mmCIF file of C-alpha atoms in Angstrom:
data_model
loop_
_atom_site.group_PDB
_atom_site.id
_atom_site.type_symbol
_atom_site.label_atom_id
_atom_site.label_comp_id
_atom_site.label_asym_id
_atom_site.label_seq_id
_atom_site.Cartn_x
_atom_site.Cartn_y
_atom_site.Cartn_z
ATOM 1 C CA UNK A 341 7.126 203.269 57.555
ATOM 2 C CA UNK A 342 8.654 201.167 54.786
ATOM 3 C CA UNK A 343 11.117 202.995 51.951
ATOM 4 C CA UNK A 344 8.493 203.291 49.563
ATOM 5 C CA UNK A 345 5.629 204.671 51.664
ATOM 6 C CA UNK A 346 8.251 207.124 53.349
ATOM 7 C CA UNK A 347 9.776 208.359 49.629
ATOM 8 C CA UNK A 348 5.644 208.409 48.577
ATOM 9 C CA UNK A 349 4.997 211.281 51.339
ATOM 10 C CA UNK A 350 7.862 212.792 51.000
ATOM 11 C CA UNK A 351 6.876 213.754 47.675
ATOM 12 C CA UNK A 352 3.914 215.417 49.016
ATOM 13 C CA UNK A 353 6.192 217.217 51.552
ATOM 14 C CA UNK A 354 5.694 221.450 50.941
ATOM 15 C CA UNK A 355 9.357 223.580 52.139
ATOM 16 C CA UNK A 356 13.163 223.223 51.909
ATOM 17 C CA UNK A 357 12.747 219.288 53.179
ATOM 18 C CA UNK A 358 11.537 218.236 50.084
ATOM 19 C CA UNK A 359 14.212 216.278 48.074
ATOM 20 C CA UNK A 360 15.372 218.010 45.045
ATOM 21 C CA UNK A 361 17.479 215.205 43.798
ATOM 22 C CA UNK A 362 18.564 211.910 44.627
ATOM 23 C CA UNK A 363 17.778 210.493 48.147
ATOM 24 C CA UNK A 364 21.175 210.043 49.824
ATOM 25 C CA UNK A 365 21.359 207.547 52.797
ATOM 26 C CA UNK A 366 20.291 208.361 56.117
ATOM 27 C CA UNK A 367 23.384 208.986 58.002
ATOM 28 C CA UNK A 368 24.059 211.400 54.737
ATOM 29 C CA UNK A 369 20.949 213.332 55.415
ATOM 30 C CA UNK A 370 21.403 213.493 58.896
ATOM 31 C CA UNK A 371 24.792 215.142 58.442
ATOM 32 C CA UNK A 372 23.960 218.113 55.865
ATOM 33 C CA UNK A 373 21.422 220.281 54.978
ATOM 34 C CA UNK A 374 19.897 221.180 52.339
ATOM 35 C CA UNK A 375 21.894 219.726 50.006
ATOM 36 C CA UNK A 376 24.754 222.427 51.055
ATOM 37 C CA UNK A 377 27.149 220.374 52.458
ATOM 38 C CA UNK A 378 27.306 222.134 55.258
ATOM 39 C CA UNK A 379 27.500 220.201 58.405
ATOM 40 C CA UNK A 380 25.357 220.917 61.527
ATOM 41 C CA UNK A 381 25.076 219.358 64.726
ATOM 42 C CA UNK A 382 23.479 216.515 66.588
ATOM 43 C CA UNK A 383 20.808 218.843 67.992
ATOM 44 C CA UNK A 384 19.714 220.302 64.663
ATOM 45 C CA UNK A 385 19.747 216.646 63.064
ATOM 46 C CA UNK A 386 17.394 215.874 65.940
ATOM 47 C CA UNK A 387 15.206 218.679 65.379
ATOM 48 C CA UNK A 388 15.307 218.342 61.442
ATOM 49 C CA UNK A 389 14.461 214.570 61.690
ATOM 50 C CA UNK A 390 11.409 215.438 63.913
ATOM 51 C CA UNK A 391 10.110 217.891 61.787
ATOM 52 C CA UNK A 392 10.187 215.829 58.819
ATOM 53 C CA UNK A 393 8.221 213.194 60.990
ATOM 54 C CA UNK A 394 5.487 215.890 62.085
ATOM 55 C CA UNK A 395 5.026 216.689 58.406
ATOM 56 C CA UNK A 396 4.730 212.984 57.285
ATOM 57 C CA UNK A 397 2.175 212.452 59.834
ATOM 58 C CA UNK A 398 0.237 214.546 58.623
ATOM 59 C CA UNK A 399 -0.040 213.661 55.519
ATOM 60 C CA UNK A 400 -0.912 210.098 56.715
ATOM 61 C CA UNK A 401 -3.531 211.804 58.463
ATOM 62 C CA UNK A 402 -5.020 213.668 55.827
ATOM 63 C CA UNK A 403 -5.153 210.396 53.481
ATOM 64 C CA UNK A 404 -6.296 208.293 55.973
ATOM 65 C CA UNK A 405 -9.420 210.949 56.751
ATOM 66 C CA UNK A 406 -9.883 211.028 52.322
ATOM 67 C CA UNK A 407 -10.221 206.958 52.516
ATOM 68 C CA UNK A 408 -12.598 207.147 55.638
ATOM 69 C CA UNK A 409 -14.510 210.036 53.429
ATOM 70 C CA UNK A 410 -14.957 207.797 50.154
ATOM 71 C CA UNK A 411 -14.759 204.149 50.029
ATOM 72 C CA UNK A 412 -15.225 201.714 47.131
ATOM 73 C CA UNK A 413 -18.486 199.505 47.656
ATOM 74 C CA UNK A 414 -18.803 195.803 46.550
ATOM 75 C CA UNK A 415 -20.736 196.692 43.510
ATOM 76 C CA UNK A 416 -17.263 199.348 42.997
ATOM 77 C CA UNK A 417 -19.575 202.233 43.500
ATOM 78 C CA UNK A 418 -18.283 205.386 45.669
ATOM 79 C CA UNK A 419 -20.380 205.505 48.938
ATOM 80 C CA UNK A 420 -19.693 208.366 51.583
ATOM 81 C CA UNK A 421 -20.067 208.283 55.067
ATOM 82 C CA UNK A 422 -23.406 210.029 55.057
ATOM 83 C CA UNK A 423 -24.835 206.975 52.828
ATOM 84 C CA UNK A 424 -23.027 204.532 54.880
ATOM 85 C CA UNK A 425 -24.936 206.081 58.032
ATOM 86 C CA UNK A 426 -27.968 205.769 56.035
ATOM 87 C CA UNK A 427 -27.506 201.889 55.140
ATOM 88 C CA UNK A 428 -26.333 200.958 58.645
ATOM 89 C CA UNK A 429 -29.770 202.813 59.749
ATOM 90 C CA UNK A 430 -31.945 200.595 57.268
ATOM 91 C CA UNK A 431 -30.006 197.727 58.502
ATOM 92 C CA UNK A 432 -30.656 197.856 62.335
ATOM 93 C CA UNK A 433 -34.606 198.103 61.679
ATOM 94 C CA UNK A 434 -34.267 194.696 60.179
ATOM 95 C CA UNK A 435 -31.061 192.943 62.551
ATOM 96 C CA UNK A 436 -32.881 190.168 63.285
ATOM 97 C CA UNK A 437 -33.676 188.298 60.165
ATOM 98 C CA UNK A 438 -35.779 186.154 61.179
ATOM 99 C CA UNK A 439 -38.772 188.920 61.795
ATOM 100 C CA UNK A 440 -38.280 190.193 58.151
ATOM 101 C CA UNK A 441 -40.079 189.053 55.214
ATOM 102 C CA UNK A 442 -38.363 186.303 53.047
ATOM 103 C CA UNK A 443 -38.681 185.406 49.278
ATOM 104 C CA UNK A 444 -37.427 182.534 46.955
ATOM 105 C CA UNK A 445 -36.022 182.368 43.923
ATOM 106 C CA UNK A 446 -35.454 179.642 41.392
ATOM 107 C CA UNK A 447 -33.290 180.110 38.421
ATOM 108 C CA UNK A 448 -31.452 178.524 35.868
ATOM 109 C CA UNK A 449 -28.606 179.744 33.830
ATOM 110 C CA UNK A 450 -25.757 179.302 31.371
ATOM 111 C CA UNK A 451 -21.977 179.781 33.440
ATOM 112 C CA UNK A 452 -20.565 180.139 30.827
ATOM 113 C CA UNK A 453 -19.631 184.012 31.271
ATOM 114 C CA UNK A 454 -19.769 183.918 34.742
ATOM 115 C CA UNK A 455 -17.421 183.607 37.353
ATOM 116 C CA UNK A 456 -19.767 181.939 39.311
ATOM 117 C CA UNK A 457 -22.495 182.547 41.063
ATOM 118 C CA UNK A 458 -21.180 184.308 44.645
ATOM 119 C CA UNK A 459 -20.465 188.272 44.349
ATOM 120 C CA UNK A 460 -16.467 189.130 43.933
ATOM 121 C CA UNK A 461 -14.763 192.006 45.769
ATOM 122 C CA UNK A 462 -13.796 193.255 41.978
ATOM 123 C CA UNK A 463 -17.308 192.604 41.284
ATOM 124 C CA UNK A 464 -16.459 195.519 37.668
ATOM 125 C CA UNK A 465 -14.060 192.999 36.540
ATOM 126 C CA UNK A 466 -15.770 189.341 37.446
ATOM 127 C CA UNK A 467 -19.346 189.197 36.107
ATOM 128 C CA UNK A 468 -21.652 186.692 38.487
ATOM 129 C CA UNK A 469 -24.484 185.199 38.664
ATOM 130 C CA UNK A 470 -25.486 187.142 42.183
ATOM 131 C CA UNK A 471 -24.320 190.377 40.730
ATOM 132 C CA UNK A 472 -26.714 190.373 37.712
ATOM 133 C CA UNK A 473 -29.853 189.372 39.815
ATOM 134 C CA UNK A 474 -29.151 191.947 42.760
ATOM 135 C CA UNK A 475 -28.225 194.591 40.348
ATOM 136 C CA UNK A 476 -31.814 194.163 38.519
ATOM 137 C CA UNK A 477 -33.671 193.484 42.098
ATOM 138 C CA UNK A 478 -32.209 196.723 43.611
ATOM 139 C CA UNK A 479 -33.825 198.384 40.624
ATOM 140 C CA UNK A 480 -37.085 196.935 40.922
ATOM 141 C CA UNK A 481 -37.612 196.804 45.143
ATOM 142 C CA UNK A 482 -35.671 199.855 45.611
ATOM 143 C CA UNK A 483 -33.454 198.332 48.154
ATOM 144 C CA UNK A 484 -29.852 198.025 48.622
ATOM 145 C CA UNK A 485 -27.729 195.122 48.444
ATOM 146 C CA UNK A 486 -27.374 194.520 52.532
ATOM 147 C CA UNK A 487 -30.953 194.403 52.918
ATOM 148 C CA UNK A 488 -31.684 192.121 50.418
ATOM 149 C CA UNK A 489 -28.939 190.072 51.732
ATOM 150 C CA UNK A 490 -29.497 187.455 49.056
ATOM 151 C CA UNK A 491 -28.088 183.616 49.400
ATOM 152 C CA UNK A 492 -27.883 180.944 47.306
ATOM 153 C CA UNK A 493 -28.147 177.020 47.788
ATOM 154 C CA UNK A 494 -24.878 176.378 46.506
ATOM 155 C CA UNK A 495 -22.157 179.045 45.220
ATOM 156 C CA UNK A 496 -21.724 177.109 41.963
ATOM 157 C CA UNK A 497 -17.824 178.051 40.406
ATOM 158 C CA UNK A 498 -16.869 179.359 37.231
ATOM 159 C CA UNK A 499 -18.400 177.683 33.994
ATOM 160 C CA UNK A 500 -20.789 175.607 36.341
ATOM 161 C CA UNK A 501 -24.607 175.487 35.132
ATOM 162 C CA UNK A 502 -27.982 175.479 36.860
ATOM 163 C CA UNK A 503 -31.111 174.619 36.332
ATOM 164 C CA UNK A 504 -32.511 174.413 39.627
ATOM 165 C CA UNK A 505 -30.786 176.809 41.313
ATOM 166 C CA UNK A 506 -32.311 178.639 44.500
ATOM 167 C CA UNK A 507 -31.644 181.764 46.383
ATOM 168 C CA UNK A 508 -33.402 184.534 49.124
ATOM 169 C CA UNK A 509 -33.549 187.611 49.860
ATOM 170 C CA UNK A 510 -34.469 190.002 52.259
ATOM 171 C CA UNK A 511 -37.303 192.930 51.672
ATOM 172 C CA UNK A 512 -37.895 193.630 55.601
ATOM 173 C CA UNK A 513 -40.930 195.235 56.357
ATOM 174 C CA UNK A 514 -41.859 195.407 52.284
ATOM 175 C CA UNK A 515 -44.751 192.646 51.608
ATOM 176 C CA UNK A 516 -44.354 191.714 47.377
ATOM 177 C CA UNK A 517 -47.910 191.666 46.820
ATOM 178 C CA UNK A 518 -47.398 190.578 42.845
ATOM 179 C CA UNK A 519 -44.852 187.781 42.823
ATOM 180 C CA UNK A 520 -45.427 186.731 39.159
ATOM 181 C CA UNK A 521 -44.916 190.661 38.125
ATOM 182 C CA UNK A 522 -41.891 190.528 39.709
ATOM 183 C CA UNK A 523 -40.649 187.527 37.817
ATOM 184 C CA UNK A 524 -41.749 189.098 34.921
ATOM 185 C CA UNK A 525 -40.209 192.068 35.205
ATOM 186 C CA UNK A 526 -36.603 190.219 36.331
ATOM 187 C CA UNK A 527 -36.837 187.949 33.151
ATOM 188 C CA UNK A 528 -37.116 191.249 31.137
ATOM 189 C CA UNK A 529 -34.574 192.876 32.556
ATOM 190 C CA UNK A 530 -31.722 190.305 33.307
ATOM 191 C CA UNK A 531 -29.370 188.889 30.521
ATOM 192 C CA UNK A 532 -30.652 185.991 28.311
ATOM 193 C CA UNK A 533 -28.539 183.495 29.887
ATOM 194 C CA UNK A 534 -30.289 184.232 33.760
ATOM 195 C CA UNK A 535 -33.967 183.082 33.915
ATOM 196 C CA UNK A 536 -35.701 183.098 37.143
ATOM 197 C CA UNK A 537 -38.474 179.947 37.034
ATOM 198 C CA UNK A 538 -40.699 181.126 40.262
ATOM 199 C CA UNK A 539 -40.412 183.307 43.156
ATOM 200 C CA UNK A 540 -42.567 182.301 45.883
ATOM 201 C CA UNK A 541 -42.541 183.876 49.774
ATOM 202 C CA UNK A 542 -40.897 181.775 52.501
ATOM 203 C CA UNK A 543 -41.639 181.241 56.225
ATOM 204 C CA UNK A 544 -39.668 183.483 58.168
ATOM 205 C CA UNK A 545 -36.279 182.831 58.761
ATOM 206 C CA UNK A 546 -35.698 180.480 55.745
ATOM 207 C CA UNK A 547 -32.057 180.217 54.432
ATOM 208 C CA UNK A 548 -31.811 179.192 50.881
ATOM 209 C CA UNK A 549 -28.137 177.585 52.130
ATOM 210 C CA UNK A 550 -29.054 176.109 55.288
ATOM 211 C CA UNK A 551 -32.555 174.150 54.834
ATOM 212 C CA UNK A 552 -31.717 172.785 51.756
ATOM 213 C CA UNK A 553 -31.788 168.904 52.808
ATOM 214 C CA UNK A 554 -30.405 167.137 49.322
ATOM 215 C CA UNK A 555 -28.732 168.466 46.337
ATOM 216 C CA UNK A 556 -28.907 166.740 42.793
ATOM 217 C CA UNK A 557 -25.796 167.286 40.501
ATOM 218 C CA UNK A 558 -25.230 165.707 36.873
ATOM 219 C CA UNK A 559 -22.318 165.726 34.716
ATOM 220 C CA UNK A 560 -22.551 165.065 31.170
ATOM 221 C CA UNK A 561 -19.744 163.321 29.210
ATOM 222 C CA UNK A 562 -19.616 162.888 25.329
ATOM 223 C CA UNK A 563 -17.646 159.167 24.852
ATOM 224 C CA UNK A 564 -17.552 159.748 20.932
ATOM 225 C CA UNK A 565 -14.982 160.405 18.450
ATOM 226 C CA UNK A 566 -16.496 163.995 17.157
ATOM 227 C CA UNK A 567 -18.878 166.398 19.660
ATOM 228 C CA UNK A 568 -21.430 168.399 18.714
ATOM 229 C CA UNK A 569 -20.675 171.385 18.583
ATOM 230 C CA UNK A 570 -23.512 172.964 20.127
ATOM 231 C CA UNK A 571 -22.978 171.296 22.825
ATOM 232 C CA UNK A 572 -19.514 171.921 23.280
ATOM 233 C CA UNK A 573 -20.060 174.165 26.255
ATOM 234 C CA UNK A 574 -22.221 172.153 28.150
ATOM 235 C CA UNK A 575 -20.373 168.087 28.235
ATOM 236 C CA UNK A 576 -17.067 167.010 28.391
ATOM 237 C CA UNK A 577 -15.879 165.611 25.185
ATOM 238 C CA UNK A 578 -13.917 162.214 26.057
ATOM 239 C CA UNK A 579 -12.788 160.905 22.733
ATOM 240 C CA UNK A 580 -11.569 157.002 24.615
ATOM 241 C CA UNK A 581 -13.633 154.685 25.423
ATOM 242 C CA UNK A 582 -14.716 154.613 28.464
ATOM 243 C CA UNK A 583 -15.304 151.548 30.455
ATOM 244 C CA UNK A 584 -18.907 152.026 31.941
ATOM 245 C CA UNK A 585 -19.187 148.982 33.904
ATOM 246 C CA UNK A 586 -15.990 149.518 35.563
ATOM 247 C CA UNK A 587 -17.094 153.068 36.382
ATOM 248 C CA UNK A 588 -20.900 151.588 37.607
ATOM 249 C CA UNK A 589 -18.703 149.285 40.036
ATOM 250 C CA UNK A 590 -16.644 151.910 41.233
ATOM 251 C CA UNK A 591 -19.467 154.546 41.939
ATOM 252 C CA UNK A 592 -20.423 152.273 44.340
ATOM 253 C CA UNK A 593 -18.126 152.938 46.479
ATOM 254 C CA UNK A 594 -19.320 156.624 47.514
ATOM 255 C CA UNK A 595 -22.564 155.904 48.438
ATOM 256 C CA UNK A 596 -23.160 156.464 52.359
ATOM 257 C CA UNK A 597 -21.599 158.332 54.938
ATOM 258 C CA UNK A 598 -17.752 159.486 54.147
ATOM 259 C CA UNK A 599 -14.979 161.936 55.113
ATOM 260 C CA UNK A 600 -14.528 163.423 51.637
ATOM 261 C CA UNK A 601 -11.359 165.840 52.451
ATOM 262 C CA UNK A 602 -9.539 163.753 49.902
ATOM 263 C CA UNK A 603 -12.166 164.597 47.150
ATOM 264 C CA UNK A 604 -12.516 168.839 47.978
ATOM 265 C CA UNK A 605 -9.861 171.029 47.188
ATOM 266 C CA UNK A 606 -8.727 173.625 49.731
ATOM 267 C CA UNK A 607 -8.055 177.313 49.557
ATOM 268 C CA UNK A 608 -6.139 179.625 51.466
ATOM 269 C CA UNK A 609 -8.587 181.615 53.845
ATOM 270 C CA UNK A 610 -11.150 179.045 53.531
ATOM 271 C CA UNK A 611 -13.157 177.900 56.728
ATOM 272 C CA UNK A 612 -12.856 174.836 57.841
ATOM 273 C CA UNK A 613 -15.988 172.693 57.292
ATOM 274 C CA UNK A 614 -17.130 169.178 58.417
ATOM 275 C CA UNK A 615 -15.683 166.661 55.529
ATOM 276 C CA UNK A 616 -18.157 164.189 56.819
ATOM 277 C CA UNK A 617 -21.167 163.985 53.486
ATOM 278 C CA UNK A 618 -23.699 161.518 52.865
ATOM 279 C CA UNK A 619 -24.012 160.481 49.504
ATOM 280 C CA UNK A 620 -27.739 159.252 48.510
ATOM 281 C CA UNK A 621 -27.019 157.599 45.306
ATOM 282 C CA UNK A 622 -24.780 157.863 42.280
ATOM 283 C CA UNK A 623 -26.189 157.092 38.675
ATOM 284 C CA UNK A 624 -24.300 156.326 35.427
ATOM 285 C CA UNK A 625 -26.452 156.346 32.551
ATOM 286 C CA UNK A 626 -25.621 155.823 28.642
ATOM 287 C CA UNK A 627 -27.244 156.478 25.324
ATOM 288 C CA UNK A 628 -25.633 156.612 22.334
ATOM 289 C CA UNK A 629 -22.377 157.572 23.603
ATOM 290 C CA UNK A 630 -23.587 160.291 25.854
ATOM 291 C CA UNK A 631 -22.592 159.219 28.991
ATOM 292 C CA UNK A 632 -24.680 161.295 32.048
ATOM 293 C CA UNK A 633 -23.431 160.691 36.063
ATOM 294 C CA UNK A 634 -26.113 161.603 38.352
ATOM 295 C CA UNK A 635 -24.779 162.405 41.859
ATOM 296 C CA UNK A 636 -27.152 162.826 44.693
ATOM 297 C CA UNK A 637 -26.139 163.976 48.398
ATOM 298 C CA UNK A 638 -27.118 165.829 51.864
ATOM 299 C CA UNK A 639 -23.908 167.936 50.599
ATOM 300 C CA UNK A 640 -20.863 168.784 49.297
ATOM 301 C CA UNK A 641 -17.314 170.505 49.568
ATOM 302 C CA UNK A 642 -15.890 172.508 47.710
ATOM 303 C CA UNK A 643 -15.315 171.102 43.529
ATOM 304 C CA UNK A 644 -15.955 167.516 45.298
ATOM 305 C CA UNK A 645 -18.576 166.511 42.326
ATOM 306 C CA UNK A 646 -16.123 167.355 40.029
ATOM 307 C CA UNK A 647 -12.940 165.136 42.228
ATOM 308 C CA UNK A 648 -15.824 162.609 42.038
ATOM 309 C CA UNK A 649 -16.495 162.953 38.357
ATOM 310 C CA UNK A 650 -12.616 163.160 37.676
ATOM 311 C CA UNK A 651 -12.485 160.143 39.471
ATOM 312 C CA UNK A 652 -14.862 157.768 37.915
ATOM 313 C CA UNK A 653 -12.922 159.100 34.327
ATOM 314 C CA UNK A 654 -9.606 157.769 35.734
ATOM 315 C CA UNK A 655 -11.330 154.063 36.042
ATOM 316 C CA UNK A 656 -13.147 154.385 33.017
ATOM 317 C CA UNK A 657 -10.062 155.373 31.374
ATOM 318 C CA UNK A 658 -8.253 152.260 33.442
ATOM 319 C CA UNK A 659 -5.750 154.421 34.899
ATOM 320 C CA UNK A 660 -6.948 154.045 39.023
ATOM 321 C CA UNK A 661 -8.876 150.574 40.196
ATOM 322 C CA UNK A 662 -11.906 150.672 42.338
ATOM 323 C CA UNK A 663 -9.410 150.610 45.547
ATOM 324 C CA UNK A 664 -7.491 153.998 44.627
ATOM 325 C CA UNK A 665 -11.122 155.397 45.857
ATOM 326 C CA UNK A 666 -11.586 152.553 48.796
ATOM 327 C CA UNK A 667 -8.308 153.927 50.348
ATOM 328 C CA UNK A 668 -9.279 157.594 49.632
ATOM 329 C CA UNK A 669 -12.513 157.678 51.465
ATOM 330 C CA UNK A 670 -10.777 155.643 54.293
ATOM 331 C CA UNK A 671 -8.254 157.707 54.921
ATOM 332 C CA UNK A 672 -10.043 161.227 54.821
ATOM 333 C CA UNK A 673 -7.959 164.191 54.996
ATOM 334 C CA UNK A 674 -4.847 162.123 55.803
ATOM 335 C CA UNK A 675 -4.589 160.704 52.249
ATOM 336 C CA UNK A 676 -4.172 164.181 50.989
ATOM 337 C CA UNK A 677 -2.562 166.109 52.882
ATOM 338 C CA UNK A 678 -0.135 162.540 53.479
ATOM 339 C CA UNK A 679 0.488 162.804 49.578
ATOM 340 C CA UNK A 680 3.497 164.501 47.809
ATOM 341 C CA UNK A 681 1.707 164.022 44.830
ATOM 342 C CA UNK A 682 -1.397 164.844 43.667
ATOM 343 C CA UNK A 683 -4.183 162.911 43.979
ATOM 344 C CA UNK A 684 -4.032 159.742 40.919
ATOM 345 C CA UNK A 685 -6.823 161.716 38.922
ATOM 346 C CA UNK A 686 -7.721 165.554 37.548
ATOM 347 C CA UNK A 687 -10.528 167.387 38.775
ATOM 348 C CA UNK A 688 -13.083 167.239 35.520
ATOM 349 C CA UNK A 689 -13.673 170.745 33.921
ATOM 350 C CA UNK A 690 -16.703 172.745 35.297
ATOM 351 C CA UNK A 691 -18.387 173.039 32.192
ATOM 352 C CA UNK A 692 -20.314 169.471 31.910
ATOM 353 C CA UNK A 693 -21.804 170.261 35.291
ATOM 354 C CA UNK A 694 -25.171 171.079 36.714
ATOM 355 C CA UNK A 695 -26.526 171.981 39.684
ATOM 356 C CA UNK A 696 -30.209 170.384 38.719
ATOM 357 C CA UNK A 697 -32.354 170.767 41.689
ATOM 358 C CA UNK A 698 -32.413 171.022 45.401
ATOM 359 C CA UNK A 699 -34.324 169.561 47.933
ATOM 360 C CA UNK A 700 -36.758 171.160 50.604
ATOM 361 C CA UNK A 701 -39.027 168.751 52.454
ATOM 362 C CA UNK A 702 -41.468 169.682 54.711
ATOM 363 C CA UNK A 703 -41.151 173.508 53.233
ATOM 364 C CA UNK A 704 -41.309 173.465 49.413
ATOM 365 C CA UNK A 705 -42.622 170.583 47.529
#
């Protein structure tokens, strides 16, 4: 064991092993006993040191058998093992997903507070989006949070709004006979800045995530020399001028099929996913100096509207041409990870984004 996890037990150590004073090196220890000075021999340094292990041991043991008793939950909730036996019961009646009932959700909501909208392990200290809506659906269904198992389109980051968000969850064998009660009652319940627009039931085996065919994002942009400030938490104040046609010209270039690695940033940990997206259409719109981009694809990485967004400022702002994003999207992930650098322009702050609606064809219309 390292220094400080051996020193740690020892403290916990009961009899005439337990260090009195300060810990003297090993070869000291070995030599004396307790503390005396008095030297003994290889045999009894032997025995002394094995003792000393057996003792240590068990106190691993005995914490190890506390942890396995009582373990912190996502929601940071104690659950014991008779609980956990409980949940993985509930669980196995309803393994396969795909023969349990399934319900929608559409909501829209302020990120302003949030940390976005997927659950955190230190779900006490990170308020999300996910957490507030489970927390209030447990209440209401009586369920618990691995049968509802509840999914979202897209896991929208920090500060990032939504009005046409979309989400399931699981209820099993449980039919929701009411689904504008339930609403009701989750509007009541749930902070001002969460409100659910419709729950309707889905076919079996419907993933919020995984049938979603297009996404529709917009980013809103205030090109003026003052901002409202009511609005301040919802557009990106840009007191230059921006150079719209140059940024029309250039939005061009996304539009079709492209290996965006160059436009998603990467985290540690993160799984690897396909960089190839198709990008429908991208809209830049004007009035009065409130500039809106409209960004419409099959998909996206992760904070690639906001590379894109960040982008289009850097030509409006005349710092990058309309080639800076040619070669980008032609090279792929070499032109990142190829770069010392970072990229020629800033990823644009979450705030000014929405998630504004998602597309399901053939199953919601």
């Amino acid at each position: 064991p390292s220094t400080t996890a051996r020193f740690g037990f020892e403290r916990c150590l009961k009899g005439p092993f337990q260090p009195t004073g300060p810990i003297k090196p090993w070869p000291e220890r070995l030599a004396t006993r307790g503390g005396t000075g008095q030297e003994v021999g290889v045999e009894a340094s032997t025995a002394h040191v094995r003792r000393r292990r057996r003792r240590m041991n068990l106190c691993m043991r005995r914490f190890s058998a506390i942890r396995r008793q009582r373990r912190i939950g996502m929601d940071g909730s104690r659950e014991t093992a008779d609980n956990r036996r409980a949940n993985h019961g509930e669980m196995a009646e309803i393994a396969d997903r795909s023969q349990s009932n399934v319900y929608c959700l559409w909501l829209a909501y302020d990120g302003t507070r949030f940390g976005g909208w997927q659950l955190q392990k230190n779900s006490k200290k990170v308020l999300t989006v996910q957490g507030e809506v489970e927390k209030r659906l447990m209440k209401i269904t009586q369920l618990d949070r691995g049968t509802l198992y509840m999914q979202a389109s897209s896991r929208t980051d920090a500060g990032v709004h939504a009005r046409g968000q979309v989400a399931h969850f699981y209820t099993g064998n449980k039919t929701i006979d009411d689904a504008r009660a339930l609403q009701l009652s989750l509007n009541r319940m749930l902070p001002q800045d969460i409100v659910v627009l419709d729950i309707r039931e889905a076919p079996r085996g419907f993933s919020a995530r995984f049938h979603a065919q297009e996404k529709m994002y917009k980013y809103y942009i205030c090109n003026k020399e003052k901002v409202d400030p009511f609005r301040r938490n919802y557009t990106l104040h840009v007191w230059k001028k921006l150079d719209i046609d140059r940024m029309k010209d250039a939005a061009a270039c996304f539009i079709g099929q492209h290996d965006f690695s160059s436009f998603a940033n990467f985290r540690e940990n993160m799984p690897k996913r396909n960089p190839i997206r198709r990008i429908k259409s991208v809209r830049i719109s004007e009035e009065a100096g409130n500039i809106e981009v409209e960004i419409l694809g099959n998909g996206f990485l992760y904070k690639q509207v906001r590379n894109m967004v960040g982008a289009l400022l850097s030509i409006g702002l005349g710092k990058i041409d309309k080639q800076s994003i040619s070669d980008a999207l032609d090279e792929g992930e070499t032109f990142r990870r190829g770069r010392r650098n970072p990229p020629p322009w800033n990823v644009a702050p979450s705030h000014g984004l929405f998630l504004e609606q998602v597309f399901y064809p053939g199953i919601f219309e």
